[in-house]
CSV table of C-alpha atoms in Angstrom, one decimal:
chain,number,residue,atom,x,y,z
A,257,UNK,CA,127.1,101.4,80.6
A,258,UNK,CA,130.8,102.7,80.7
A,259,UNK,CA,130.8,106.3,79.1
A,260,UNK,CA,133.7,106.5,76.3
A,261,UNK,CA,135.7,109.2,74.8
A,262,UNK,CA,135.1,109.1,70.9
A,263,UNK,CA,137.2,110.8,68.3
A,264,UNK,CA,135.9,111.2,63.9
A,265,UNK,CA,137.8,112.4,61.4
A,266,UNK,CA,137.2,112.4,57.7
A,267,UNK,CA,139.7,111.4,55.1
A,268,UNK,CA,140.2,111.3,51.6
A,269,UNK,CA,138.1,113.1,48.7
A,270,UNK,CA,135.1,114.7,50.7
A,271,UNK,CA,131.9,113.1,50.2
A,272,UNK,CA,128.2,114.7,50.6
A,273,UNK,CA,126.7,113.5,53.6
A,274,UNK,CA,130.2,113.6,55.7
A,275,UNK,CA,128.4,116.1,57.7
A,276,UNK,CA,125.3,114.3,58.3
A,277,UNK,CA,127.2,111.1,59.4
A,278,UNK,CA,129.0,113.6,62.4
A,279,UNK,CA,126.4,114.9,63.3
A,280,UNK,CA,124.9,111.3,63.9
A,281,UNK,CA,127.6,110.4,65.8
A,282,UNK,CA,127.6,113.2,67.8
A,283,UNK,CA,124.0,113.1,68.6
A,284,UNK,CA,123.5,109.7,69.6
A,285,UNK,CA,127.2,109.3,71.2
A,286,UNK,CA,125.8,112.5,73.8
A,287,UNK,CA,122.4,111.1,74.2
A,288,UNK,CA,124.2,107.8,75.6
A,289,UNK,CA,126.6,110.5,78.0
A,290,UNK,CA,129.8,109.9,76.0
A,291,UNK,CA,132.4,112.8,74.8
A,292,UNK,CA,133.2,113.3,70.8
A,293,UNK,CA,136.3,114.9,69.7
A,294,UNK,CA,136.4,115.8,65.5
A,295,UNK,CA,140.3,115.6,64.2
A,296,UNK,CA,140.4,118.3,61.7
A,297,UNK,CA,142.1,117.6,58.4
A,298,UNK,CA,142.1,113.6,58.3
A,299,UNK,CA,145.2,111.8,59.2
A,300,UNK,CA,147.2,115.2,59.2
A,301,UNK,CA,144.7,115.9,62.6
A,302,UNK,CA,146.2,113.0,64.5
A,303,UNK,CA,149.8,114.2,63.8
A,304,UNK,CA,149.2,117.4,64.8
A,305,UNK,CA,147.7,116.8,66.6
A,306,UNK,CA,144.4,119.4,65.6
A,307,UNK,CA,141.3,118.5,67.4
A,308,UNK,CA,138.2,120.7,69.1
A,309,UNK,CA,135.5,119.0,70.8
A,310,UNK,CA,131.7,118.4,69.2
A,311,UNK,CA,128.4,118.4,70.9
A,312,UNK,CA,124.7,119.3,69.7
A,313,UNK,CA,125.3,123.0,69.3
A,314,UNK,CA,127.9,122.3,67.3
A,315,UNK,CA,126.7,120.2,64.1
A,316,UNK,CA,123.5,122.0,64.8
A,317,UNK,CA,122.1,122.4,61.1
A,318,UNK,CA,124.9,120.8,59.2
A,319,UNK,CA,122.6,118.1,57.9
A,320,UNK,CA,122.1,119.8,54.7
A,321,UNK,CA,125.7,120.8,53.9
A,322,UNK,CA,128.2,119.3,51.5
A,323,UNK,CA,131.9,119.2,52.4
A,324,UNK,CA,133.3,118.2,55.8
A,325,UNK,CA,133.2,120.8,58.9
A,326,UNK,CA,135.9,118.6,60.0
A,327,UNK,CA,137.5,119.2,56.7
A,328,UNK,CA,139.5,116.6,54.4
A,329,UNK,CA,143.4,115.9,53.2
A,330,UNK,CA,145.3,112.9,51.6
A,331,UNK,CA,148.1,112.1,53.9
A,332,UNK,CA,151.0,110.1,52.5
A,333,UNK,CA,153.0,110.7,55.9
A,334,UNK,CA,150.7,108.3,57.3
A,335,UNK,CA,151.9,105.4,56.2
A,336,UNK,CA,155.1,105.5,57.6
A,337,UNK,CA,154.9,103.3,60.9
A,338,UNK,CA,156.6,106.4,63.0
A,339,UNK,CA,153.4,108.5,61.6
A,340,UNK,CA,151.0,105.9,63.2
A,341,UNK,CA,152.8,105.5,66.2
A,342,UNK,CA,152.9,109.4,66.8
A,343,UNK,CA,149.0,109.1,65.9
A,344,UNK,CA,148.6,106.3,68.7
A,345,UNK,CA,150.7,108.4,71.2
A,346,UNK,CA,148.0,111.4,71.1
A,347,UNK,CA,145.5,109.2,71.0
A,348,UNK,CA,146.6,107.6,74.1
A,349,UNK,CA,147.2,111.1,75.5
A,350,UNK,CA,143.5,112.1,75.1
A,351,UNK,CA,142.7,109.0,76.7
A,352,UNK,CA,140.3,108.5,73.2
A,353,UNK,CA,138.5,104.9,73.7
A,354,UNK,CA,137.4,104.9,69.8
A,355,UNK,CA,138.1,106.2,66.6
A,356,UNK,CA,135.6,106.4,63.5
A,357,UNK,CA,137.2,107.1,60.6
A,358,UNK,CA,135.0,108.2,57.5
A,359,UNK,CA,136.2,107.4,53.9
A,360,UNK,CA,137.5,105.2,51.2
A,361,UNK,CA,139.8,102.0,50.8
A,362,UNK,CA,142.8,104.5,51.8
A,363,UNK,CA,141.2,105.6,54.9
A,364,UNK,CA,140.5,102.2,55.8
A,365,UNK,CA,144.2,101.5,54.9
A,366,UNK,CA,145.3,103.9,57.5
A,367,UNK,CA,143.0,103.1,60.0
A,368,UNK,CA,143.9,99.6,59.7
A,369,UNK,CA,147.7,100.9,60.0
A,370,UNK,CA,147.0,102.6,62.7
A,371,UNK,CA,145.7,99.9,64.8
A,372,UNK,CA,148.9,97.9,64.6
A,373,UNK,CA,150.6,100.8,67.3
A,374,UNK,CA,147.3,101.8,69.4
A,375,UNK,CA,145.1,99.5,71.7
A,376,UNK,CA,141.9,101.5,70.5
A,377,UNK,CA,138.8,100.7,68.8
A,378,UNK,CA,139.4,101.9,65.0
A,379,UNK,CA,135.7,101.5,63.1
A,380,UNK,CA,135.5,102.7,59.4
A,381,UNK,CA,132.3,104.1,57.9
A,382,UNK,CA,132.5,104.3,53.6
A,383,UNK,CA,132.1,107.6,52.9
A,384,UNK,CA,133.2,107.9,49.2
A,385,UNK,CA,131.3,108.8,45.9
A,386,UNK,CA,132.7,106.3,43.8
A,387,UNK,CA,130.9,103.3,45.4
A,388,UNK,CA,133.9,101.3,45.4
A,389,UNK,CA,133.9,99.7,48.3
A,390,UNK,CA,133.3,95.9,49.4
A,391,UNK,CA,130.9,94.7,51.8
A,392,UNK,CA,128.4,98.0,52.1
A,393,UNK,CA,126.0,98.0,49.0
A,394,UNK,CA,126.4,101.8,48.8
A,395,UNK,CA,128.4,104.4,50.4
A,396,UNK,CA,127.8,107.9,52.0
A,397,UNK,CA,127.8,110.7,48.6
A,398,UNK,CA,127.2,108.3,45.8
A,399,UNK,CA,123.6,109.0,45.6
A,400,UNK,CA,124.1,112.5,45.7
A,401,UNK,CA,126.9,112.2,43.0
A,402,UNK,CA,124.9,110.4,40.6
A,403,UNK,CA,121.8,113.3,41.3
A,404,UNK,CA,124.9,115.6,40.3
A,405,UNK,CA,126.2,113.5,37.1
A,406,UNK,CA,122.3,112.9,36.0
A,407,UNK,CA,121.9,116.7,36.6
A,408,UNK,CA,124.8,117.7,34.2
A,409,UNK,CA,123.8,115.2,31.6
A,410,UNK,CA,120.2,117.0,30.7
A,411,UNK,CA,121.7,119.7,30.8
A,412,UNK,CA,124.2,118.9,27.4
A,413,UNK,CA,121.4,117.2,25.9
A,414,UNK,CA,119.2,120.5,25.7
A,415,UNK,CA,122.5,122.2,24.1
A,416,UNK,CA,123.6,118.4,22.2
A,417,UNK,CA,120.1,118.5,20.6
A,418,UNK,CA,120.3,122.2,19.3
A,419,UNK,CA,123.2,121.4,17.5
A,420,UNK,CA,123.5,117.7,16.8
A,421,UNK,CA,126.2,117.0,18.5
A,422,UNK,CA,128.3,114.4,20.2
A,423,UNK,CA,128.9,114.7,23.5
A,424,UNK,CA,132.1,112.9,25.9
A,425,UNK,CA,130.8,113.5,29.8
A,426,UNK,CA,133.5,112.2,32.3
A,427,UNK,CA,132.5,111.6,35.3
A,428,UNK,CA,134.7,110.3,38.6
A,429,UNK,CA,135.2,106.5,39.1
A,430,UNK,CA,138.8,105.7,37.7
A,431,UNK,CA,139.0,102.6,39.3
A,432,UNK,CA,135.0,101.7,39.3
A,433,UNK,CA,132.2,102.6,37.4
A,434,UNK,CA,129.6,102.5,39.5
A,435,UNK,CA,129.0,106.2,39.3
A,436,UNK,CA,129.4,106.3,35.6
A,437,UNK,CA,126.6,103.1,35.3
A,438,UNK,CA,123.8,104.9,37.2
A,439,UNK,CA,124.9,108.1,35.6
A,440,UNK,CA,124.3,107.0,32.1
A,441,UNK,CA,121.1,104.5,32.9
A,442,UNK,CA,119.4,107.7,34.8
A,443,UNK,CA,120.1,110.2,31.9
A,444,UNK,CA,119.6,108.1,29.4
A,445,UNK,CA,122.8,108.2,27.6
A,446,UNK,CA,123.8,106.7,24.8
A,447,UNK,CA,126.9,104.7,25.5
A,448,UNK,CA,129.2,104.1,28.4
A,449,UNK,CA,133.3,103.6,28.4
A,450,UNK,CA,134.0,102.1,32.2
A,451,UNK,CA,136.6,100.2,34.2
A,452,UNK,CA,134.3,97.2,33.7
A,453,UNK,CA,133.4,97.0,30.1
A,454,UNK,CA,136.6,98.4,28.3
A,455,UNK,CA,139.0,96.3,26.9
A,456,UNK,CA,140.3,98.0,23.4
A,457,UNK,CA,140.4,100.9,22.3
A,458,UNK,CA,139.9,100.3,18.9
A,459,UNK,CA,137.2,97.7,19.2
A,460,UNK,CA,135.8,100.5,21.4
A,461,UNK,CA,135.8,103.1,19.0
A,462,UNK,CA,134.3,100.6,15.9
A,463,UNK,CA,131.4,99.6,18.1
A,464,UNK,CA,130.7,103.3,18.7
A,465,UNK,CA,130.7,103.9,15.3
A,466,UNK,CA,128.4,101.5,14.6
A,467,UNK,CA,125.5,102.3,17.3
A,468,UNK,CA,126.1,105.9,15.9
A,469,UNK,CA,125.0,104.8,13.0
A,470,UNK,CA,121.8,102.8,14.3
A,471,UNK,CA,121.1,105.8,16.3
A,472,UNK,CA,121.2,107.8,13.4
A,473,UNK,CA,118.7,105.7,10.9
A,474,UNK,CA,116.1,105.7,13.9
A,475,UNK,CA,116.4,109.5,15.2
A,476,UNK,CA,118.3,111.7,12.5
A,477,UNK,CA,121.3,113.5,12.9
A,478,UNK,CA,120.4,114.3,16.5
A,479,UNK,CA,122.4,114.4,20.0
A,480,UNK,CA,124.6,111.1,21.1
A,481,UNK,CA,125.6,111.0,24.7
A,482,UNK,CA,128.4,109.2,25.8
A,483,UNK,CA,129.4,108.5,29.8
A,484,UNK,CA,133.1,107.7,30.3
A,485,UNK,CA,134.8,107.3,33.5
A,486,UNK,CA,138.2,110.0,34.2
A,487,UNK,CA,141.3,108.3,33.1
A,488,UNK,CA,140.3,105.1,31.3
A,489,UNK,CA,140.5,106.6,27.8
A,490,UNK,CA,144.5,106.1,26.3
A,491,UNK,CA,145.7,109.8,26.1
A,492,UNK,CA,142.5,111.3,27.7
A,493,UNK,CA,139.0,112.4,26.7
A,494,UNK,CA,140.8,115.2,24.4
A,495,UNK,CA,142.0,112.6,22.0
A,496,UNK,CA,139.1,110.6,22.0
A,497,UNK,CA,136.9,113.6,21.3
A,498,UNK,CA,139.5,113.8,17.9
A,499,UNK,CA,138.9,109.9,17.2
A,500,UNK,CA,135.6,110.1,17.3
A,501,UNK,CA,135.4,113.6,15.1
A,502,UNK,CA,137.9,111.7,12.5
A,503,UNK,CA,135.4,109.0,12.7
A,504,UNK,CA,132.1,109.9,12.8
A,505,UNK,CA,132.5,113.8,10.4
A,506,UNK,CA,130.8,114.9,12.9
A,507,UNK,CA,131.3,117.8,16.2
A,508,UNK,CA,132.2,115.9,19.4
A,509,UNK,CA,132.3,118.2,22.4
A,510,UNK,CA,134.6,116.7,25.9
A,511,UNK,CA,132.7,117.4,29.4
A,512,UNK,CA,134.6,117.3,32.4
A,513,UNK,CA,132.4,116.9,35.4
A,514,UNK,CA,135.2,116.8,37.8
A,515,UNK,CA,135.3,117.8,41.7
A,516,UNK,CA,131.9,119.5,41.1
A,517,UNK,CA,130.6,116.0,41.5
A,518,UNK,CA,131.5,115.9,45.0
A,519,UNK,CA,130.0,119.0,46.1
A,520,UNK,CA,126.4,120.3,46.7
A,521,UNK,CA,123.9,119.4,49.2
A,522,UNK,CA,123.1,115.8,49.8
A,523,UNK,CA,120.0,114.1,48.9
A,524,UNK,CA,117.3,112.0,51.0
A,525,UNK,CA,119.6,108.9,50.5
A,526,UNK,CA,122.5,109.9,51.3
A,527,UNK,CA,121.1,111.8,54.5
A,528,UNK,CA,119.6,108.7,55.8
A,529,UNK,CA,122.5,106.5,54.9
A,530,UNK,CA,125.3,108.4,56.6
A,531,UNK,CA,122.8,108.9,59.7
A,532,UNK,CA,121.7,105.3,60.0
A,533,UNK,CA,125.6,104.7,60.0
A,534,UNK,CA,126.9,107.1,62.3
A,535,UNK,CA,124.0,105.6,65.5
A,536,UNK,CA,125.3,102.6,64.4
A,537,UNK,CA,128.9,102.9,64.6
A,538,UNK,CA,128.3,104.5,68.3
A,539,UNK,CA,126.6,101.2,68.8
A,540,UNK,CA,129.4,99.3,67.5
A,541,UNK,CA,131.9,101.4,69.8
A,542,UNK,CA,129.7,100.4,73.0
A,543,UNK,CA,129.9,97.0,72.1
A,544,UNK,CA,133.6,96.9,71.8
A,545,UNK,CA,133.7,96.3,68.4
A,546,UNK,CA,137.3,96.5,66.4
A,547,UNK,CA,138.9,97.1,63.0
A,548,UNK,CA,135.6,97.0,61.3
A,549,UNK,CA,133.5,99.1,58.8
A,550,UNK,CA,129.9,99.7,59.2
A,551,UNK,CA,128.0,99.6,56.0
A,552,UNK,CA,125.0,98.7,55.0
A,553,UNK,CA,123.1,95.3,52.8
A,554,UNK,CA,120.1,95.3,51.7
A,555,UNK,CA,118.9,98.1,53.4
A,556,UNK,CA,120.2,96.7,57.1
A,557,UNK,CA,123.4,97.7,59.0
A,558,UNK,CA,126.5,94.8,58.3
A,559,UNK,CA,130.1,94.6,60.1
A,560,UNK,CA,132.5,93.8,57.7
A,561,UNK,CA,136.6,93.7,58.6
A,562,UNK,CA,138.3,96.4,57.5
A,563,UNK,CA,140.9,94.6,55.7
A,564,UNK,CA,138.1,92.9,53.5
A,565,UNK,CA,136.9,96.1,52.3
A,566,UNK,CA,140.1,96.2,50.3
A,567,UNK,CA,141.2,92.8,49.8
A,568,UNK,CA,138.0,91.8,48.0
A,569,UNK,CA,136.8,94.1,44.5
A,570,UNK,CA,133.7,95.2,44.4
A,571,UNK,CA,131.8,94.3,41.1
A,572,UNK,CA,128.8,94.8,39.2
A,573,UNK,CA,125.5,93.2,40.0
A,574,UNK,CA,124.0,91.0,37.6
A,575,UNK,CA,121.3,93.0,37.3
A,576,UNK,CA,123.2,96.3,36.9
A,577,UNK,CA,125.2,94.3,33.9
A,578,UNK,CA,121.9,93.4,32.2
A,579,UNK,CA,120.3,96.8,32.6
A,580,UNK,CA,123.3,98.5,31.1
A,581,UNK,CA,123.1,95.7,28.5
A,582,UNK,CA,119.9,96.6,27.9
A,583,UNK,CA,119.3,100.2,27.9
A,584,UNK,CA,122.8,101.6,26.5
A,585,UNK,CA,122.7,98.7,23.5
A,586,UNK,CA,121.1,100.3,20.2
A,587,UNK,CA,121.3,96.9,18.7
A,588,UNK,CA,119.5,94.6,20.8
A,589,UNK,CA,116.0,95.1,19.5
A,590,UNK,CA,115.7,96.9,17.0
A,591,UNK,CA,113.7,96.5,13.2
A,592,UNK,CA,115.7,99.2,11.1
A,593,UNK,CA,113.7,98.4,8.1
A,594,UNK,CA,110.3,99.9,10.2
């Protein structure tokens, strides 16, 4: 087997598990006698270009660690075609074979980019806690985000039930709500707002009122815990905390989860996950595999273009729409005169 010269970077908003994924890659990539070189700072990296070689020693014990040792950055710059074809021309000068590019649909955007001006094998793996991507069934730091979001949620209901409040907790997911679905089913809130259910604001706000209500007869006056995903509500979660005081009569408190979502330690799954990908993105890389993304269905590796990761919207499974139907639905079942 021809021994190649592998480069990683990771782009985008950081993800737990980043770190177990390079480590994967830089295990089984020098078990098989090939080199790894980590581009620091994403896309910025290649311009730089910024780059220190990885072995063993190197992401020894960085399994359990959040973040990125490679570290992270948005770059706009990339997507001028002068910025890829700087990229390509370092590439080409550290005779790299194969890049694997960890991320979201604007990673995979520049990596696709960037194949256009180098002759390279570009692989993606989805490394993003919003879920949002096609053709993997989850991706590496979602698990350990909803732990995170599920986390936050008990804790406002300990503090919701003392004083009988009403509680907004946005989580991440603008575009998708994956995060803010399995958020809300595992801490048992009372309502979600998400890319995939809203449509009015106002009918929005009426059918609020009215499982407040329900909730209300059954329980008492006690805590009401609605999910809603960052910048979906019209004017923000501030003005929808006012709607619903104006509304209701009674004290509505916002929670913003933001960026400490992405951070912390990642769990079991996402360990496995971002390990299972990185040995088989090395495999991909050996077989001369192109402009892909290695994901995973039903629990086994898939190839899927990387274009198609994009091109295609991820949605809902039918049995993620009936359980949210189910569970976060005061109305479906219920005998209010018992």
């Amino acid at each position: 087997m021809t021994t190649k010269r592998i480069a990683v970077l990771t782009s985008g908003g950081d993800a737990p598990g980043m770190n177990a994924c390079i480590r994967a890659i830089v295990v089984a990539s020098e078990g098989a006698g090939h080199t790894v070189i980590g581009f620091e700072h994403g896309f910025h990296g290649l311009l730089a270009p910024n780059w220190r070689k990885l072995d063993s020693k190197k992401v020894h014990n960085i399994i359990q660690r959040g973040g990125t040792i490679l570290r992270s950055a948005r770059c706009e710059e990339f997507k001028q075609d002068s910025a890829a074809k700087n990229a390509a021309k370092h590439l080409s000068e550290l005779a790299i074979d194969a890049i694997l590019i960890l991320g979201g649909d604007g990673s995979f955007r520049g990596a696709k980019h960037l194949s256009k001006f180098w002759d390279g094998q570009v692989i993606g793996l989805p490394a993003t806690i919003d879920n949002d991507i096609y053709g993997t069934d989850t991706t590496i730091g979602y698990y350990t985000a909803i732990q995170t979001a599920m986390d936050s949620i008990d804790k406002v209901r300990d503090t919701a039930d003392a004083f009988e409040r009403i509680f907004l907790v946005e989580v991440m997911g603008r575009h998708a709500g994956f995060l803010g679905a399995k958020a809300a089913i595992s801490g048992a809130a009372n309502y979600a707002i998400l890319p995939e259910l809203f449509t009015d604001p106002d009918e929005t706000l009426n059918d609020i009122h009215q499982q407040l209500s329900i909730h209300r007869k059954r329980y008492g006056h006690e805590s009401f815990i609605i999910v809603l995903t960052e910048n979906l509500w019209p004017e923000g979660i501030n003005t929808l905390a006012e709607k619903l005081e104006n509304l209701t009569g009674g004290e509505v408190r916002p929670v913003i989860l933001g960026h400490v979502q992405r951070g912390g330690s990642p769990v079991s799954q996402d360990r496995i996950l971002a390990t299972t990908l990185g040995v088989e993105a090395v495999r991909c890389v050996e077989q001369g595999k192109h402009c892909i993304m290695v994901g995973q269905q039903n629990l086994e590796p898939a190839e899927v273009p990387l274009e198609q990761t994009w091109e295609t919207k991820k949605v809902f499974s039918d049995s993620l729409t009936r359980t949210m139907k189910t569970m976060l639905n005061e109305r479906h079942s219920w005998d209010l005169t018992k």
